[in-house]
mmCIF file of C-alpha atoms in Angstrom:
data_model
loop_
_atom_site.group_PDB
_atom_site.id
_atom_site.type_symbol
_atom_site.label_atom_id
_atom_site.label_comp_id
_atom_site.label_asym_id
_atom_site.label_seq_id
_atom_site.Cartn_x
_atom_site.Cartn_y
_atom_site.Cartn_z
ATOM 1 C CA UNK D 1 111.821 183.556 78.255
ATOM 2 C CA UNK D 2 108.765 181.378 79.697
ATOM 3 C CA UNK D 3 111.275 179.249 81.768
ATOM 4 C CA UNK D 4 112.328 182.882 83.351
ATOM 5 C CA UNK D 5 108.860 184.216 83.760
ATOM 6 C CA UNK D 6 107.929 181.264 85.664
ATOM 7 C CA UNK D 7 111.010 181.090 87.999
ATOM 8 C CA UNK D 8 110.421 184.623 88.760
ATOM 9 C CA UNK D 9 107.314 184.114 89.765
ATOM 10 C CA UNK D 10 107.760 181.019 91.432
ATOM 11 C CA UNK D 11 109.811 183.131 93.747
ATOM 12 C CA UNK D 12 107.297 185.009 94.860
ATOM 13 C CA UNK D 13 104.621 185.343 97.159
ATOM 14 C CA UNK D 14 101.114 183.950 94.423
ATOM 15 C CA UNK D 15 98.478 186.633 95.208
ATOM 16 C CA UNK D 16 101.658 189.011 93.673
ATOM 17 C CA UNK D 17 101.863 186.634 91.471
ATOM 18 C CA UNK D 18 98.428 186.927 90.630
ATOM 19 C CA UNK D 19 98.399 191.005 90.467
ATOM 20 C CA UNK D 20 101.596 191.136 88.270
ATOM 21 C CA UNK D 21 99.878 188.690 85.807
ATOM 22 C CA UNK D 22 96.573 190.614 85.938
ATOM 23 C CA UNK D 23 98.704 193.755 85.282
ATOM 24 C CA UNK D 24 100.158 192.420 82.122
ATOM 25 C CA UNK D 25 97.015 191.543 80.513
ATOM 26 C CA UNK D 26 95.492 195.134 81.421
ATOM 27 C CA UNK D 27 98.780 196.291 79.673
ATOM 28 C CA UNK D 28 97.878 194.477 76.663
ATOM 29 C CA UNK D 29 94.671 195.933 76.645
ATOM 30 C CA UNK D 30 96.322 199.402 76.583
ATOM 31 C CA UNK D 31 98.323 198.215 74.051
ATOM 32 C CA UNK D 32 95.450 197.745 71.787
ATOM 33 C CA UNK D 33 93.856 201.048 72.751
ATOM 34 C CA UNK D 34 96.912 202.662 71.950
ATOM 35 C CA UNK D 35 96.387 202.072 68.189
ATOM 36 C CA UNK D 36 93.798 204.796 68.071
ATOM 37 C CA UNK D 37 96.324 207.346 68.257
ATOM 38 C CA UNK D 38 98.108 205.477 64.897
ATOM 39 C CA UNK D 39 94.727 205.291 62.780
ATOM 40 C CA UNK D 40 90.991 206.932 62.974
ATOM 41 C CA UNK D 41 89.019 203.740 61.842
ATOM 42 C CA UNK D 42 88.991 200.319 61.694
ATOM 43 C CA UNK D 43 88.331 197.285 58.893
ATOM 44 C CA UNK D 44 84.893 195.795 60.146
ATOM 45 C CA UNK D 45 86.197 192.403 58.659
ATOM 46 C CA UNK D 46 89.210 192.610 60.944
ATOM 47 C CA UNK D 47 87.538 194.190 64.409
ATOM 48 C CA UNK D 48 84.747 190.754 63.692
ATOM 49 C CA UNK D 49 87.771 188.116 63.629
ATOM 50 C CA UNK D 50 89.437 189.816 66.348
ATOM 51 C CA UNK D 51 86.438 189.558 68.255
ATOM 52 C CA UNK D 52 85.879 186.111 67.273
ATOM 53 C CA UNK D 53 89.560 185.134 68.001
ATOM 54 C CA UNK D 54 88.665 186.346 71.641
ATOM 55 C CA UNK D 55 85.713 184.088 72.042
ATOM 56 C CA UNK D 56 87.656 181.314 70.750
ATOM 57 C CA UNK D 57 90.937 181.708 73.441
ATOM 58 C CA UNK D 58 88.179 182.425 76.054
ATOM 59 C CA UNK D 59 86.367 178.886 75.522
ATOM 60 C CA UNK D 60 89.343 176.785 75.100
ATOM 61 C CA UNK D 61 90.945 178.338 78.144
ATOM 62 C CA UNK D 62 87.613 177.497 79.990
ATOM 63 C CA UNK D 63 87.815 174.155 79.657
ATOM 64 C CA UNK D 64 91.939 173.387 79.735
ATOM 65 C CA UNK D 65 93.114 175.961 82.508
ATOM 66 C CA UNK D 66 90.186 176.172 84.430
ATOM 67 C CA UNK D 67 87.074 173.002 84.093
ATOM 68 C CA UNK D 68 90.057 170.343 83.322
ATOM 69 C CA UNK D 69 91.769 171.488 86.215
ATOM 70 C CA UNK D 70 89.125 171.857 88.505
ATOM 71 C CA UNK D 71 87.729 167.956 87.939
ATOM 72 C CA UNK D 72 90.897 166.734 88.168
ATOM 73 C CA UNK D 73 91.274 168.030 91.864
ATOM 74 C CA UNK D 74 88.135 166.665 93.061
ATOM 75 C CA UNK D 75 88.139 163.945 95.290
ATOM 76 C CA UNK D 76 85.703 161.281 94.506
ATOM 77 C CA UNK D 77 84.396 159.487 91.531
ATOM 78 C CA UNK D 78 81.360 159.315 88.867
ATOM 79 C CA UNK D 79 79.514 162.338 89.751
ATOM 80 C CA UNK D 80 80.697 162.604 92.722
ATOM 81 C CA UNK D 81 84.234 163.568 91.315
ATOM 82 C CA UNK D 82 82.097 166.190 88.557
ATOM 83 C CA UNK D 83 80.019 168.115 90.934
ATOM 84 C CA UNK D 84 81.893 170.802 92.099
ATOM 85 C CA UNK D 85 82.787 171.531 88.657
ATOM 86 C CA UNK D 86 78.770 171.420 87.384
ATOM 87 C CA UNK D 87 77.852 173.496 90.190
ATOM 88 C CA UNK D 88 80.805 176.240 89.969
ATOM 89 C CA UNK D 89 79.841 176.500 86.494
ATOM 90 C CA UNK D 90 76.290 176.946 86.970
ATOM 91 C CA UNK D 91 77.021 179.377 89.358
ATOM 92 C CA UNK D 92 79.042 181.524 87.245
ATOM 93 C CA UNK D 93 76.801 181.852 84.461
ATOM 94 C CA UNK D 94 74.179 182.861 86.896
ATOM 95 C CA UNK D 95 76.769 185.785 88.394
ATOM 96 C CA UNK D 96 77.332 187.053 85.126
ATOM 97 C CA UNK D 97 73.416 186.984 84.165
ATOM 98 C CA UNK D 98 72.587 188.780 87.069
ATOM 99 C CA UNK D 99 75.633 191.706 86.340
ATOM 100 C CA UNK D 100 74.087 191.530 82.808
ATOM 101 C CA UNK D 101 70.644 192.328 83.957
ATOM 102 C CA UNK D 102 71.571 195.034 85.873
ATOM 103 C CA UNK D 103 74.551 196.647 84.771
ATOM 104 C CA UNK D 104 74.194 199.338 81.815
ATOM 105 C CA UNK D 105 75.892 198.530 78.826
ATOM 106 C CA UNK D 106 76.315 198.344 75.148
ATOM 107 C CA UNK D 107 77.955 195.285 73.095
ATOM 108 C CA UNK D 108 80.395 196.508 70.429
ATOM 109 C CA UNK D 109 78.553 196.902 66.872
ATOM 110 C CA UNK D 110 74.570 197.358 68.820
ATOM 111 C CA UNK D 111 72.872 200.558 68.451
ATOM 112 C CA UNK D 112 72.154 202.731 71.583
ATOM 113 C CA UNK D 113 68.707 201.595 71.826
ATOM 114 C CA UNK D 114 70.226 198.227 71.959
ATOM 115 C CA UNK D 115 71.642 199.036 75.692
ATOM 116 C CA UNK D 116 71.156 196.318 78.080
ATOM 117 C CA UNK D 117 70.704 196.649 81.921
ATOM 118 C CA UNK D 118 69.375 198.957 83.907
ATOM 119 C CA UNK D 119 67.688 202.230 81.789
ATOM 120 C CA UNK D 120 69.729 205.327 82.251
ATOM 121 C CA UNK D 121 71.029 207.875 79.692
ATOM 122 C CA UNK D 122 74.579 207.508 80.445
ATOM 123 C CA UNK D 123 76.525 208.023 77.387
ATOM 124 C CA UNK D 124 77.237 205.128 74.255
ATOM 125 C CA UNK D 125 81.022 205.410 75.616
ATOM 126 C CA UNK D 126 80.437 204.757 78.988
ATOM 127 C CA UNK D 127 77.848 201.603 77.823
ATOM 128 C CA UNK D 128 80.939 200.089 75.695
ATOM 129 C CA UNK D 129 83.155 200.659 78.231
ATOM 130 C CA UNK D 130 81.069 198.804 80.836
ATOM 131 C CA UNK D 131 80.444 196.194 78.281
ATOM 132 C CA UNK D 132 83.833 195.287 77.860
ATOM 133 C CA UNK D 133 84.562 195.673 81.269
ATOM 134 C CA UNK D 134 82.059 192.976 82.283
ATOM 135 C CA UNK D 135 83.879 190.559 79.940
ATOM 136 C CA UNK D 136 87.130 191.638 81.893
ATOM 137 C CA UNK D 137 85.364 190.302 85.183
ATOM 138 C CA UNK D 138 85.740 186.335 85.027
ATOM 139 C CA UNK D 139 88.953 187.173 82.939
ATOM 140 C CA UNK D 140 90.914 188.351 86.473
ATOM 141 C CA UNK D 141 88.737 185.757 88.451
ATOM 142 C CA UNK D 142 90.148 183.170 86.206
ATOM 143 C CA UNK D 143 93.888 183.970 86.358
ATOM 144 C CA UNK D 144 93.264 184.827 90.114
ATOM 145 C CA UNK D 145 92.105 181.642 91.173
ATOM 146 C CA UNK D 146 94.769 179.744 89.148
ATOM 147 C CA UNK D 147 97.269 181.310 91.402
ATOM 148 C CA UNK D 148 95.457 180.991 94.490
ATOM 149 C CA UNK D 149 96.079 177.157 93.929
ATOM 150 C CA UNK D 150 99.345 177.555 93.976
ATOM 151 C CA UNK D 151 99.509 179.551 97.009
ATOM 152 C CA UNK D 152 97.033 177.050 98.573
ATOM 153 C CA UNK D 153 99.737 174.102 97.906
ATOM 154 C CA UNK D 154 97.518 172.269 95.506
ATOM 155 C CA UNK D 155 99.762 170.330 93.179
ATOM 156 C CA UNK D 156 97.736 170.425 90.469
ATOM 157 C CA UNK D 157 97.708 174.568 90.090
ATOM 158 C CA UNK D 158 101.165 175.136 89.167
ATOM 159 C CA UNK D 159 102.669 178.509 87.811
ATOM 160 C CA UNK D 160 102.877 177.724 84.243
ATOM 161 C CA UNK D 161 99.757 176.664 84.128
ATOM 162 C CA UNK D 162 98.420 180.299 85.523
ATOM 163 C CA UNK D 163 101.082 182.499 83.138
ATOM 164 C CA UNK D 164 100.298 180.146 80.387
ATOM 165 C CA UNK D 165 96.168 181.309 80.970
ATOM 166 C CA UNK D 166 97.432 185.004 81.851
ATOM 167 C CA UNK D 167 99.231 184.957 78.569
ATOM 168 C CA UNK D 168 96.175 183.910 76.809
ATOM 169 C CA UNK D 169 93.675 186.001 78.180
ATOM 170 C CA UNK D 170 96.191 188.914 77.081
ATOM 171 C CA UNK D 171 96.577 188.096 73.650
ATOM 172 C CA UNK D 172 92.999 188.425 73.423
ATOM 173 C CA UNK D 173 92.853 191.395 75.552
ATOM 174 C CA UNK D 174 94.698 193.114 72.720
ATOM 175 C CA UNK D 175 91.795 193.042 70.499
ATOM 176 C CA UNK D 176 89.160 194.188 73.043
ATOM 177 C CA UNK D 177 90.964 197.661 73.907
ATOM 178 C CA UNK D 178 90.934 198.211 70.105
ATOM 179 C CA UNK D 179 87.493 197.277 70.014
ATOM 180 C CA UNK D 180 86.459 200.156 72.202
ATOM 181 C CA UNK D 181 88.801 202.975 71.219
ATOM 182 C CA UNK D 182 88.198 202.785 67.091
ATOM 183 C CA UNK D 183 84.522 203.551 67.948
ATOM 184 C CA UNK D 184 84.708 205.814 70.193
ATOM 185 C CA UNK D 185 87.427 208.107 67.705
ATOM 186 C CA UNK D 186 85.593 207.454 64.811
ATOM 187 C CA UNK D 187 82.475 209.076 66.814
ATOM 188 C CA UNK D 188 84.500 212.326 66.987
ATOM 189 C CA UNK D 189 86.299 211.722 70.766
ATOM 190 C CA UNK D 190 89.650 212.847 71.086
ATOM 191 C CA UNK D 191 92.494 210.503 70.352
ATOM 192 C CA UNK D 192 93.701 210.639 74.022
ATOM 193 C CA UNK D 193 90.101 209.729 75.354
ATOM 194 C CA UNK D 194 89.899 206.811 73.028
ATOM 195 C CA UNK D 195 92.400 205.486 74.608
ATOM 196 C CA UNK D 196 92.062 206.221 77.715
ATOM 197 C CA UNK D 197 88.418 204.880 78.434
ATOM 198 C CA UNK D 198 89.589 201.536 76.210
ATOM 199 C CA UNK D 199 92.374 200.587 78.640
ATOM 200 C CA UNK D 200 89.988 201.450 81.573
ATOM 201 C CA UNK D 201 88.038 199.035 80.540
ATOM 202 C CA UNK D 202 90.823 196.299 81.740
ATOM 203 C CA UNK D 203 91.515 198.109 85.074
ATOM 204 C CA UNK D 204 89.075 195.037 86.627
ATOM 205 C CA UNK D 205 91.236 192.341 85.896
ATOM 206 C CA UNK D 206 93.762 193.391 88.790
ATOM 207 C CA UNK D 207 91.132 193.881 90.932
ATOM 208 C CA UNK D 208 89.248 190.727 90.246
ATOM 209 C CA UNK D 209 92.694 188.697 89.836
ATOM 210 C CA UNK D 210 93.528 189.835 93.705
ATOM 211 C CA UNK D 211 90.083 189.020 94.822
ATOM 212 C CA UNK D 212 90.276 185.559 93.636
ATOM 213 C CA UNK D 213 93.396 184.779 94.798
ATOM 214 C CA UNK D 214 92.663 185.512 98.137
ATOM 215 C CA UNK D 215 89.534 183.592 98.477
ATOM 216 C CA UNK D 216 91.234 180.739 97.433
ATOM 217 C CA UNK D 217 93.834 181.296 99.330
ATOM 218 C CA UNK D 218 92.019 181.112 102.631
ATOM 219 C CA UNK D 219 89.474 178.621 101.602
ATOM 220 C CA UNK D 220 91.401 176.197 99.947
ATOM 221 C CA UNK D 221 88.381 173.560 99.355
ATOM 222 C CA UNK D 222 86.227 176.117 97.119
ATOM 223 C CA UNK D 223 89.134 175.812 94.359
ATOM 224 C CA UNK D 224 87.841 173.242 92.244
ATOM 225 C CA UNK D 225 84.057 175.392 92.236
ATOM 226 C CA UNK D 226 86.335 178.937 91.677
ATOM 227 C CA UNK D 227 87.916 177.385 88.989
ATOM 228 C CA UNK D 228 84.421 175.774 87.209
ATOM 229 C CA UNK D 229 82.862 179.594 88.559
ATOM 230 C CA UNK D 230 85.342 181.551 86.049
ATOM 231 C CA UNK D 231 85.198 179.172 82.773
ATOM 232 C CA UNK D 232 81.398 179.524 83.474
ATOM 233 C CA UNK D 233 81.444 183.215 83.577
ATOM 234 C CA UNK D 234 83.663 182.957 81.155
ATOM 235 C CA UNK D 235 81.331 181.105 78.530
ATOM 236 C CA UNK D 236 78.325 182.945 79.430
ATOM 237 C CA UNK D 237 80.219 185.992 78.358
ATOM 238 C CA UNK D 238 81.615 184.376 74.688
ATOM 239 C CA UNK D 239 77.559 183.149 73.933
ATOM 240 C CA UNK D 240 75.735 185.922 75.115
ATOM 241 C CA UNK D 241 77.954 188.881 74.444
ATOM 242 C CA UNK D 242 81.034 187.896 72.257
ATOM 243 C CA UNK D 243 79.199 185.793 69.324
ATOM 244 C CA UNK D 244 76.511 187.922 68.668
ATOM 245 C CA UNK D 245 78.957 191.153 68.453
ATOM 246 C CA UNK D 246 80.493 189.232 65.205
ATOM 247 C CA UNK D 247 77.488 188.088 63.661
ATOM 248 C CA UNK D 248 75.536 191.063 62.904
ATOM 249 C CA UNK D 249 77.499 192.037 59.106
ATOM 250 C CA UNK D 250 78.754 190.499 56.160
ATOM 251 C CA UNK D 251 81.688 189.251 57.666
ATOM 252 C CA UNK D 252 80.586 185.877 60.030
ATOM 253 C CA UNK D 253 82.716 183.412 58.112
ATOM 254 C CA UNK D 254 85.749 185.504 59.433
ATOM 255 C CA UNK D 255 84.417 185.859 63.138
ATOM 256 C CA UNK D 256 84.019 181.923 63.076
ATOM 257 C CA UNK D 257 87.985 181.216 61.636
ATOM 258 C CA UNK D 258 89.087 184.022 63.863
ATOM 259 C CA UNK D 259 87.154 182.177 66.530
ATOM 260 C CA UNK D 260 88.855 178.789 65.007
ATOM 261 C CA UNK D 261 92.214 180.718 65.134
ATOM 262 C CA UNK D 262 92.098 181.486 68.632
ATOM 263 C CA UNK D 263 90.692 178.707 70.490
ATOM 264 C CA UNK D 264 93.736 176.930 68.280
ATOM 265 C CA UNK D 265 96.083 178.887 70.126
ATOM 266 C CA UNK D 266 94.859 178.648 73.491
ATOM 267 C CA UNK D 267 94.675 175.305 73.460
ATOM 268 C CA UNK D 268 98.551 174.785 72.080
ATOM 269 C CA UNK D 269 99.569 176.896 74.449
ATOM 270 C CA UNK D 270 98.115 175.317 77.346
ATOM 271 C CA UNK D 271 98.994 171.988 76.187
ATOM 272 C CA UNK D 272 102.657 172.718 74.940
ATOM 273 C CA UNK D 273 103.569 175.000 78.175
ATOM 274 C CA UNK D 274 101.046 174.543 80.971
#
């Protein structure tokens, strides 16, 4: 089924590529959702492993799809060779920082008063769904760029290598659409507005996925920093947002093996298939 996946894609043109693999981990986000219309609540002890299962795929897929990568296509050697990587990382942290600072939102498990960003009295849905959607952001930039290297001819972006990272990024997509539903139905919203505002929250992913793609595309040389730019974003998110989420209850020792459980996966799957 991989094997097939890949050819398919192989086949066509990557910035598709990209989109289609975008798509299916917004689908898996919807997937998630979905489960509010099954059940009205949630087990905290399973939403905090699920959310530390998602930091864990989102740091080991930082550093083997995306820093790895990006150091190994650098020309160059000693520091040389590690610079574009140091300063694409840098500069993603700083790009999410700055969206943190000003965007309104709410982590998962923080009270309203606990909103970050700019003041404004937008509703606790609308923070969570921001909140979530701002850890979808590097997500699409990641799988984006990925296939942007293969569009650009760079042999070492390949296909698997971006489905393997799309498939990742999905699993733990799953999670985060059933991370913003459960609340928002067990604060008395309908079961069809649950859902619908904790798939939303993935709609960014296409968009950024696209983006990416494109800028790589058409500047080939900036692939190594794109690359470095997402797994920093990427991290930024997992430390400032992610980790604290799961520490705040009874229930850190399962964040940290759900955390353990994930970045387990990520990094067989990249290793076995990319």
């Amino acid at each position: 089924m991989f094997d097939q996946i890949v050819t398919y894609l192989e086949g066509i043109d990557p910035i598709l590529a990209a989109l289609y693999a975008s798509l299916f981990t917004w689908i898996l986000t919807a997937t998630g959702a979905s489960l509010v219309f099954l059940f009205k609540g949630m087990n905290r002890a399973l939403l905090d492993g699920m959310l530390g299962f998602t930091g864990g795929v989102m740091v080991a897929a930082s550093f083997w799809s995306l820093l790895a990568p990006g150091i190994e296509m650098s020309p160059g050697e000693g520091f040389v060779k590690v610079m574009p990587a140091a300063i694409g990382f840098g500069l993603g942290a700083f790009f999410i920082f700055g969206l943190d600072k000003v965007l309104p939102h709410l982590h998962i498990n923080f009270r309203q008063e606990e909103a970050e960003g700019i003041k404004t009295p937008w509703h606790r849905t609308t923070l969570l769904v921001l909140a979530i959607t701002l850890h979808n952001i590097p997500e699409g930039l990641a799988v984006g760029v990925l296939f942007g290297g293969v569009a650009a001819g760079l042999p070492e972006a390949s296909i698997a290598g971006a489905v393997v990272l799309a498939m990742g990024i999905g699993i733990q997509n799953f999670p985060e659409g059933l991370a913003v539903s459960m609340p928002m139905r067990r604060q008395g919203a309908s079961k069809f507005k649950s859902f619908w505002y904790g798939q939303l929250s993935a709609i960014v992913e296409p968009i950024a996925a696209v983006i990416g793609a494109v800028a790589v595309t058409f500047f080939t040389p900036i692939l190594p920093y794109a690359l470095a730019f997402a797994a920093g974003a990427m991290i930024f998110v997992v430390i400032e947002e992610v980790i604290p989420e799961t520490q705040r209850d009874k229930y850190t020792d399962i964040a940290t093996m759900g955390f353990i459980g994930g970045f387990i996966v990520m990094m067989s799957l990249d290793v076995a298939l990319g």
